Amino acid sequence: MLTADYSRLGEVCVELEKAGANLIHWDVMDGNFVPNLSFGAEVIASIRPLLTIPFEAHLMVTEPTWILDAMVNAGCSTVMVHQEACLHLHRTLGRIRELGATPAVVINPATPLESIIEVLDLVGLVLIMSVNPGFGGQSYIASVESKMRRLREIIIERELDIDIEIDGGIAPSTIASAASAGANRFVVGSAMFRDPEGFEHATAELRSLASASAI
């Protein structure tokens, strides 16, 4: 939602659901882990009654334990924390599960996959950043696809029930490659909001391209 029109945020979310979006991805920034500030729990909670699709919170927040309860209470059914931001990652993921939400772990483009191997049995989703976090409209970093391929192999080998989500630079020119590398969930920002034919066209086009390349 970083590239949405903030003056009509609730209306935009409703339009996205009508266009076929599967969920709303909230980038929550603290001005510390990343330079910007963004949506807080009160904003998210105010929009939750307007939609039926799930909300997920991507916490770009240093030591995010203080905000976990607020995000779940605001209506986020998945809460994502950065490996790079958590001193006690196991404990943080466990707390998300205790709150009744799906725990997810995020890694930045330069962070090795090995850094999260020990917590894969605690999560329902891994988010691979294909841009550096904190800003919308960045270019896709294709080198992260090797991490997704290896992660997909590990998931299959260990018979884990984990989704692979990718965030950053997802557009018609990149989504097929990301899908073929193992991603099965896609965070779309600029490509959605800047499509001159609107949300419904963007959603249908991206979904078709991803489905054709899914593994």
PDB file of C-alpha atoms in Angstrom:
ATOM      1  CA  MET A   1       0.000   0.000   0.000  1.00  0.00           C
ATOM      2  CA  LEU A   2       3.032   2.313  -0.007  1.00  0.00           C
ATOM      3  CA  THR A   3       2.193   3.670  -3.451  1.00  0.00           C
ATOM      4  CA  ALA A   4      -1.533   4.106  -2.790  1.00  0.00           C
ATOM      5  CA  ASP A   5      -3.353   7.427  -2.566  1.00  0.00           C
ATOM      6  CA  TYR A   6      -3.296   7.953   1.199  1.00  0.00           C
ATOM      7  CA  SER A   7      -6.101  10.514   1.061  1.00  0.00           C
ATOM      8  CA  ARG A   8      -8.529   7.725   0.119  1.00  0.00           C
ATOM      9  CA  LEU A   9      -6.828   4.681   1.575  1.00  0.00           C
ATOM     10  CA  GLY A  10      -9.976   2.851   2.629  1.00  0.00           C
ATOM     11  CA  GLU A  11     -11.609   3.326  -0.759  1.00  0.00           C
ATOM     12  CA  VAL A  12      -8.489   2.069  -2.514  1.00  0.00           C
ATOM     13  CA  CYS A  13      -8.445  -1.093  -0.407  1.00  0.00           C
ATOM     14  CA  VAL A  14     -12.083  -1.776  -1.259  1.00  0.00           C
ATOM     15  CA  GLU A  15     -11.314  -1.266  -4.956  1.00  0.00           C
ATOM     16  CA  LEU A  16      -8.403  -3.704  -4.746  1.00  0.00           C
ATOM     17  CA  GLU A  17     -10.606  -6.376  -3.208  1.00  0.00           C
ATOM     18  CA  LYS A  18     -13.222  -5.870  -5.926  1.00  0.00           C
ATOM     19  CA  ALA A  19     -10.479  -6.175  -8.557  1.00  0.00           C
ATOM     20  CA  GLY A  20      -9.519  -9.610  -7.243  1.00  0.00           C
ATOM     21  CA  ALA A  21      -6.649  -8.968  -4.834  1.00  0.00           C
ATOM     22  CA  ASN A  22      -6.106 -11.904  -2.465  1.00  0.00           C
ATOM     23  CA  LEU A  23      -4.957  -9.813   0.483  1.00  0.00           C
ATOM     24  CA  ILE A  24      -3.759  -6.407   1.647  1.00  0.00           C
ATOM     25  CA  HIS A  25      -0.052  -6.118   2.506  1.00  0.00           C
ATOM     26  CA  TRP A  26       0.731  -3.385   5.040  1.00  0.00           C
ATOM     27  CA  ASP A  27       4.306  -2.087   5.192  1.00  0.00           C
ATOM     28  CA  VAL A  28       4.766  -0.922   8.772  1.00  0.00           C
ATOM     29  CA  MET A  29       7.897   1.244   9.160  1.00  0.00           C
ATOM     30  CA  ASP A  30       9.438   2.696  12.305  1.00  0.00           C
ATOM     31  CA  GLY A  31      11.868   5.277  10.884  1.00  0.00           C
ATOM     32  CA  ASN A  32      14.715   3.288  12.440  1.00  0.00           C
ATOM     33  CA  PHE A  33      15.083  -0.069  10.698  1.00  0.00           C
ATOM     34  CA  VAL A  34      14.174   1.826   7.511  1.00  0.00           C
ATOM     35  CA  PRO A  35      14.240   5.617   7.043  1.00  0.00           C
ATOM     36  CA  ASN A  36      10.519   6.134   6.487  1.00  0.00           C
ATOM     37  CA  LEU A  37       7.421   6.039   8.661  1.00  0.00           C
ATOM     38  CA  SER A  38       4.184   4.525   7.401  1.00  0.00           C
ATOM     39  CA  PHE A  39       0.986   2.888   8.652  1.00  0.00           C
ATOM     40  CA  GLY A  40       0.242   2.285  12.306  1.00  0.00           C
ATOM     41  CA  ALA A  41      -2.166  -0.107  13.959  1.00  0.00           C
ATOM     42  CA  GLU A  42      -4.964   2.470  14.222  1.00  0.00           C
ATOM     43  CA  VAL A  43      -4.957   3.083  10.462  1.00  0.00           C
ATOM     44  CA  ILE A  44      -5.035  -0.635   9.718  1.00  0.00           C
ATOM     45  CA  ALA A  45      -7.778  -1.281  12.282  1.00  0.00           C
ATOM     46  CA  SER A  46      -9.944   1.481  10.824  1.00  0.00           C
ATOM     47  CA  ILE A  47      -9.887  -0.182   7.387  1.00  0.00           C
ATOM     48  CA  ARG A  48     -10.292  -3.778   8.549  1.00  0.00           C
ATOM     49  CA  PRO A  49     -14.145  -3.645   8.736  1.00  0.00           C
ATOM     50  CA  LEU A  50     -14.360  -2.507   5.101  1.00  0.00           C
ATOM     51  CA  LEU A  51     -12.916  -5.699   3.599  1.00  0.00           C
ATOM     52  CA  THR A  52     -13.211  -9.468   3.822  1.00  0.00           C
ATOM     53  CA  ILE A  53      -9.796 -10.461   2.393  1.00  0.00           C
ATOM     54  CA  PRO A  54      -6.907 -11.073   4.823  1.00  0.00           C
ATOM     55  CA  PHE A  55      -4.477  -8.422   6.030  1.00  0.00           C
ATOM     56  CA  GLU A  56      -0.779  -9.094   6.521  1.00  0.00           C
ATOM     57  CA  ALA A  57       1.648  -6.822   8.369  1.00  0.00           C
ATOM     58  CA  HIS A  58       5.237  -6.547   7.134  1.00  0.00           C
ATOM     59  CA  LEU A  59       7.076  -5.078  10.106  1.00  0.00           C
ATOM     60  CA  MET A  60      10.108  -3.069   9.013  1.00  0.00           C
ATOM     61  CA  VAL A  61      10.671  -2.383  12.680  1.00  0.00           C
ATOM     62  CA  THR A  62      13.679  -2.812  14.963  1.00  0.00           C
ATOM     63  CA  GLU A  63      12.946  -5.334  17.740  1.00  0.00           C
ATOM     64  CA  PRO A  64       9.244  -5.572  16.804  1.00  0.00           C
ATOM     65  CA  THR A  65       7.963  -7.412  19.879  1.00  0.00           C
ATOM     66  CA  TRP A  66       6.414  -4.197  21.216  1.00  0.00           C
ATOM     67  CA  ILE A  67       4.052  -3.890  18.247  1.00  0.00           C
ATOM     68  CA  LEU A  68       2.991  -7.513  17.698  1.00  0.00           C
ATOM     69  CA  ASP A  69      -0.134  -7.391  19.856  1.00  0.00           C
ATOM     70  CA  ALA A  70      -1.299  -4.175  18.197  1.00  0.00           C
ATOM     71  CA  MET A  71      -0.928  -5.607  14.696  1.00  0.00           C
ATOM     72  CA  VAL A  72      -2.905  -8.741  15.501  1.00  0.00           C
ATOM     73  CA  ASN A  73      -5.560  -6.726  17.317  1.00  0.00           C
ATOM     74  CA  ALA A  74      -5.792  -4.468  14.247  1.00  0.00           C
ATOM     75  CA  GLY A  75      -6.835  -7.484  12.185  1.00  0.00           C
ATOM     76  CA  CYS A  76      -3.630  -8.787  10.604  1.00  0.00           C
ATOM     77  CA  SER A  77      -3.772 -12.572  10.292  1.00  0.00           C
ATOM     78  CA  THR A  78      -0.127 -12.837   9.185  1.00  0.00           C
ATOM     79  CA  VAL A  79       2.695 -10.904  10.853  1.00  0.00           C
ATOM     80  CA  MET A  80       6.115 -10.729   9.198  1.00  0.00           C
ATOM     81  CA  VAL A  81       9.327  -9.820  11.000  1.00  0.00           C
ATOM     82  CA  HIS A  82      12.796  -9.278   9.581  1.00  0.00           C
ATOM     83  CA  GLN A  83      15.553 -11.666  10.547  1.00  0.00           C
ATOM     84  CA  GLU A  84      17.868  -8.661  10.553  1.00  0.00           C
ATOM     85  CA  ALA A  85      15.702  -6.776  13.074  1.00  0.00           C
ATOM     86  CA  CYS A  86      15.176  -9.441  15.743  1.00  0.00           C
ATOM     87  CA  LEU A  87      17.680 -10.270  18.460  1.00  0.00           C
ATOM     88  CA  HIS A  88      15.603 -13.254  19.593  1.00  0.00           C
ATOM     89  CA  LEU A  89      13.920 -14.438  16.402  1.00  0.00           C
ATOM     90  CA  HIS A  90      12.581 -17.719  17.807  1.00  0.00           C
ATOM     91  CA  ARG A  91      10.889 -15.898  20.667  1.00  0.00           C
ATOM     92  CA  THR A  92       9.375 -13.262  18.397  1.00  0.00           C
ATOM     93  CA  LEU A  93       7.938 -15.826  15.985  1.00  0.00           C
ATOM     94  CA  GLY A  94       6.593 -17.841  18.893  1.00  0.00           C
ATOM     95  CA  ARG A  95       4.819 -14.794  20.272  1.00  0.00           C
ATOM     96  CA  ILE A  96       3.101 -14.180  16.923  1.00  0.00           C
ATOM     97  CA  ARG A  97       1.831 -17.767  17.000  1.00  0.00           C
ATOM     98  CA  GLU A  98       0.616 -17.327  20.585  1.00  0.00           C
ATOM     99  CA  LEU A  99      -1.413 -14.317  19.459  1.00  0.00           C
ATOM    100  CA  GLY A 100      -3.228 -16.477  16.913  1.00  0.00           C
ATOM    101  CA  ALA A 101      -1.586 -15.128  13.761  1.00  0.00           C
ATOM    102  CA  THR A 102       0.625 -16.836  11.196  1.00  0.00           C
ATOM    103  CA  PRO A 103       4.290 -16.028  11.867  1.00  0.00           C
ATOM    104  CA  ALA A 104       6.462 -15.127   8.892  1.00  0.00           C
ATOM    105  CA  VAL A 105      10.133 -14.271   8.542  1.00  0.00           C
ATOM    106  CA  VAL A 106      11.613 -11.776   6.076  1.00  0.00           C
ATOM    107  CA  ILE A 107      15.129 -11.531   4.654  1.00  0.00           C
ATOM    108  CA  ASN A 108      16.677  -8.663   2.712  1.00  0.00           C
ATOM    109  CA  PRO A 109      18.365  -9.171  -0.673  1.00  0.00           C
ATOM    110  CA  ALA A 110      21.879  -9.399   0.798  1.00  0.00           C
ATOM    111  CA  THR A 111      20.916 -11.661   3.717  1.00  0.00           C
ATOM    112  CA  PRO A 112      21.846 -15.324   3.213  1.00  0.00           C
ATOM    113  CA  LEU A 113      19.139 -17.964   3.299  1.00  0.00           C
ATOM    114  CA  GLU A 114      21.132 -19.854   5.929  1.00  0.00           C
ATOM    115  CA  SER A 115      20.210 -17.187   8.469  1.00  0.00           C
ATOM    116  CA  ILE A 116      16.629 -18.490   8.695  1.00  0.00           C
ATOM    117  CA  ILE A 117      17.089 -22.241   8.265  1.00  0.00           C
ATOM    118  CA  GLU A 118      16.737 -22.810  12.021  1.00  0.00           C
ATOM    119  CA  VAL A 119      13.318 -21.141  12.201  1.00  0.00           C
ATOM    120  CA  LEU A 120      11.607 -22.667   9.178  1.00  0.00           C
ATOM    121  CA  ASP A 121       9.650 -25.053  11.392  1.00  0.00           C
ATOM    122  CA  LEU A 122       8.173 -22.034  13.207  1.00  0.00           C
ATOM    123  CA  VAL A 123       6.767 -20.113  10.241  1.00  0.00           C
ATOM    124  CA  GLY A 124       3.993 -20.411   7.695  1.00  0.00           C
ATOM    125  CA  LEU A 125       5.586 -18.043   5.217  1.00  0.00           C
ATOM    126  CA  VAL A 126       8.980 -16.710   4.154  1.00  0.00           C
ATOM    127  CA  LEU A 127       9.109 -13.291   2.515  1.00  0.00           C
ATOM    128  CA  ILE A 128      12.082 -12.719   0.225  1.00  0.00           C
ATOM    129  CA  MET A 129      12.797  -9.046  -0.406  1.00  0.00           C
ATOM    130  CA  SER A 130      13.749  -8.384  -4.028  1.00  0.00           C
ATOM    131  CA  VAL A 131      14.507  -4.730  -3.260  1.00  0.00           C
ATOM    132  CA  ASN A 132      16.041  -3.125  -0.204  1.00  0.00           C
ATOM    133  CA  PRO A 133      13.208  -2.271   2.197  1.00  0.00           C
ATOM    134  CA  GLY A 134      11.849   1.151   2.950  1.00  0.00           C
ATOM    135  CA  PHE A 135      10.855   2.652  -0.392  1.00  0.00           C
ATOM    136  CA  GLY A 136       8.412   1.825  -3.189  1.00  0.00           C
ATOM    137  CA  GLY A 137       9.200   1.910  -6.897  1.00  0.00           C
ATOM    138  CA  GLN A 138      12.617   0.218  -6.801  1.00  0.00           C
ATOM    139  CA  SER A 139      14.027  -2.137  -9.433  1.00  0.00           C
ATOM    140  CA  TYR A 140      13.820  -5.905  -9.037  1.00  0.00           C
ATOM    141  CA  ILE A 141      17.005  -7.631  -7.824  1.00  0.00           C
ATOM    142  CA  ALA A 142      16.986 -10.857  -9.829  1.00  0.00           C
ATOM    143  CA  SER A 143      19.815 -12.489  -7.881  1.00  0.00           C
ATOM    144  CA  VAL A 144      17.391 -13.322  -5.043  1.00  0.00           C
ATOM    145  CA  GLU A 145      15.846 -15.987  -7.266  1.00  0.00           C
ATOM    146  CA  SER A 146      18.641 -18.409  -6.393  1.00  0.00           C
ATOM    147  CA  LYS A 147      17.599 -18.134  -2.734  1.00  0.00           C
ATOM    148  CA  MET A 148      13.999 -18.879  -3.633  1.00  0.00           C
ATOM    149  CA  ARG A 149      15.006 -21.962  -5.615  1.00  0.00           C
ATOM    150  CA  ARG A 150      17.046 -23.293  -2.710  1.00  0.00           C
ATOM    151  CA  LEU A 151      14.274 -22.469  -0.241  1.00  0.00           C
ATOM    152  CA  ARG A 152      11.733 -24.329  -2.353  1.00  0.00           C
ATOM    153  CA  GLU A 153      14.056 -27.351  -2.398  1.00  0.00           C
ATOM    154  CA  ILE A 154      14.370 -27.263   1.398  1.00  0.00           C
ATOM    155  CA  ILE A 155      10.609 -26.971   1.843  1.00  0.00           C
ATOM    156  CA  ILE A 156      10.072 -30.029  -0.342  1.00  0.00           C
ATOM    157  CA  GLU A 157      12.905 -32.007   1.284  1.00  0.00           C
ATOM    158  CA  ARG A 158      11.613 -31.318   4.799  1.00  0.00           C
ATOM    159  CA  GLU A 159       7.927 -31.590   3.840  1.00  0.00           C
ATOM    160  CA  LEU A 160       7.149 -28.163   5.272  1.00  0.00           C
ATOM    161  CA  ASP A 161       3.935 -26.234   4.710  1.00  0.00           C
ATOM    162  CA  ILE A 162       5.434 -22.824   3.908  1.00  0.00           C
ATOM    163  CA  ASP A 163       4.504 -20.209   1.327  1.00  0.00           C
ATOM    164  CA  ILE A 164       7.222 -18.227  -0.427  1.00  0.00           C
ATOM    165  CA  GLU A 165       6.323 -14.596  -0.952  1.00  0.00           C
ATOM    166  CA  ILE A 166       8.367 -12.043  -2.881  1.00  0.00           C
ATOM    167  CA  ASP A 167       8.249  -8.288  -2.422  1.00  0.00           C
ATOM    168  CA  GLY A 168       9.855  -5.603  -4.553  1.00  0.00           C
ATOM    169  CA  GLY A 169       9.802  -4.681  -8.210  1.00  0.00           C
ATOM    170  CA  ILE A 170       7.093  -7.207  -9.076  1.00  0.00           C
ATOM    171  CA  ALA A 171       5.642  -6.291 -12.468  1.00  0.00           C
ATOM    172  CA  PRO A 172       4.604  -7.995 -15.714  1.00  0.00           C
ATOM    173  CA  SER A 173       8.280  -8.114 -16.698  1.00  0.00           C
ATOM    174  CA  THR A 174       9.426  -9.885 -13.512  1.00  0.00           C
ATOM    175  CA  ILE A 175       6.587 -11.933 -12.039  1.00  0.00           C
ATOM    176  CA  ALA A 176       7.000 -14.958 -14.316  1.00  0.00           C
ATOM    177  CA  SER A 177      10.664 -15.301 -13.414  1.00  0.00           C
ATOM    178  CA  ALA A 178       9.860 -14.997  -9.711  1.00  0.00           C
ATOM    179  CA  ALA A 179       7.153 -17.651 -10.008  1.00  0.00           C
ATOM    180  CA  SER A 180       9.434 -20.049 -11.852  1.00  0.00           C
ATOM    181  CA  ALA A 181      12.007 -19.601  -9.069  1.00  0.00           C
ATOM    182  CA  GLY A 182       9.502 -20.800  -6.477  1.00  0.00           C
ATOM    183  CA  ALA A 183       7.444 -17.844  -5.274  1.00  0.00           C
ATOM    184  CA  ASN A 184       3.726 -18.526  -4.886  1.00  0.00           C
ATOM    185  CA  ARG A 185       2.702 -15.174  -3.349  1.00  0.00           C
ATOM    186  CA  PHE A 186       3.524 -11.768  -4.789  1.00  0.00           C
ATOM    187  CA  VAL A 187       3.449  -8.287  -3.279  1.00  0.00           C
ATOM    188  CA  VAL A 188       2.622  -5.790  -6.021  1.00  0.00           C
ATOM    189  CA  GLY A 189       2.904  -2.045  -5.543  1.00  0.00           C
ATOM    190  CA  SER A 190       3.821   0.326  -8.343  1.00  0.00           C
ATOM    191  CA  ALA A 191       2.768  -2.069 -11.108  1.00  0.00           C
ATOM    192  CA  MET A 192      -0.725  -2.177  -9.642  1.00  0.00           C
ATOM    193  CA  PHE A 193      -1.208   1.504  -8.924  1.00  0.00           C
ATOM    194  CA  ARG A 194       0.363   2.766 -12.144  1.00  0.00           C
ATOM    195  CA  ASP A 195      -1.447   0.485 -14.580  1.00  0.00           C
ATOM    196  CA  PRO A 196      -3.364   2.883 -16.869  1.00  0.00           C
ATOM    197  CA  GLU A 197      -6.092   0.269 -17.350  1.00  0.00           C
ATOM    198  CA  GLY A 198      -6.770  -0.041 -13.640  1.00  0.00           C
ATOM    199  CA  PHE A 199      -6.578  -2.551 -10.815  1.00  0.00           C
ATOM    200  CA  GLU A 200      -8.682  -5.272 -12.437  1.00  0.00           C
ATOM    201  CA  HIS A 201      -6.511  -5.351 -15.560  1.00  0.00           C
ATOM    202  CA  ALA A 202      -3.289  -5.358 -13.538  1.00  0.00           C
ATOM    203  CA  THR A 203      -4.519  -8.134 -11.257  1.00  0.00           C
ATOM    204  CA  ALA A 204      -5.650 -10.361 -14.121  1.00  0.00           C
ATOM    205  CA  GLU A 205      -2.469  -9.836 -16.135  1.00  0.00           C
ATOM    206  CA  LEU A 206      -0.118 -10.502 -13.240  1.00  0.00           C
ATOM    207  CA  ARG A 207      -2.070 -13.538 -12.048  1.00  0.00           C
ATOM    208  CA  SER A 208      -2.040 -15.031 -15.544  1.00  0.00           C
ATOM    209  CA  LEU A 209       1.708 -14.530 -15.948  1.00  0.00           C
ATOM    210  CA  ALA A 210       2.455 -16.011 -12.528  1.00  0.00           C
ATOM    211  CA  SER A 211       0.176 -19.016 -13.039  1.00  0.00           C
ATOM    212  CA  ALA A 212       1.764 -19.838 -16.384  1.00  0.00           C
ATOM    213  CA  SER A 213       5.224 -20.028 -14.783  1.00  0.00           C
ATOM    214  CA  ALA A 214       4.380 -21.536 -11.389  1.00  0.00           C
ATOM    215  CA  ILE A 215       6.244 -24.656 -10.330  1.00  0.00           C
TER     216      ILE A 215
END
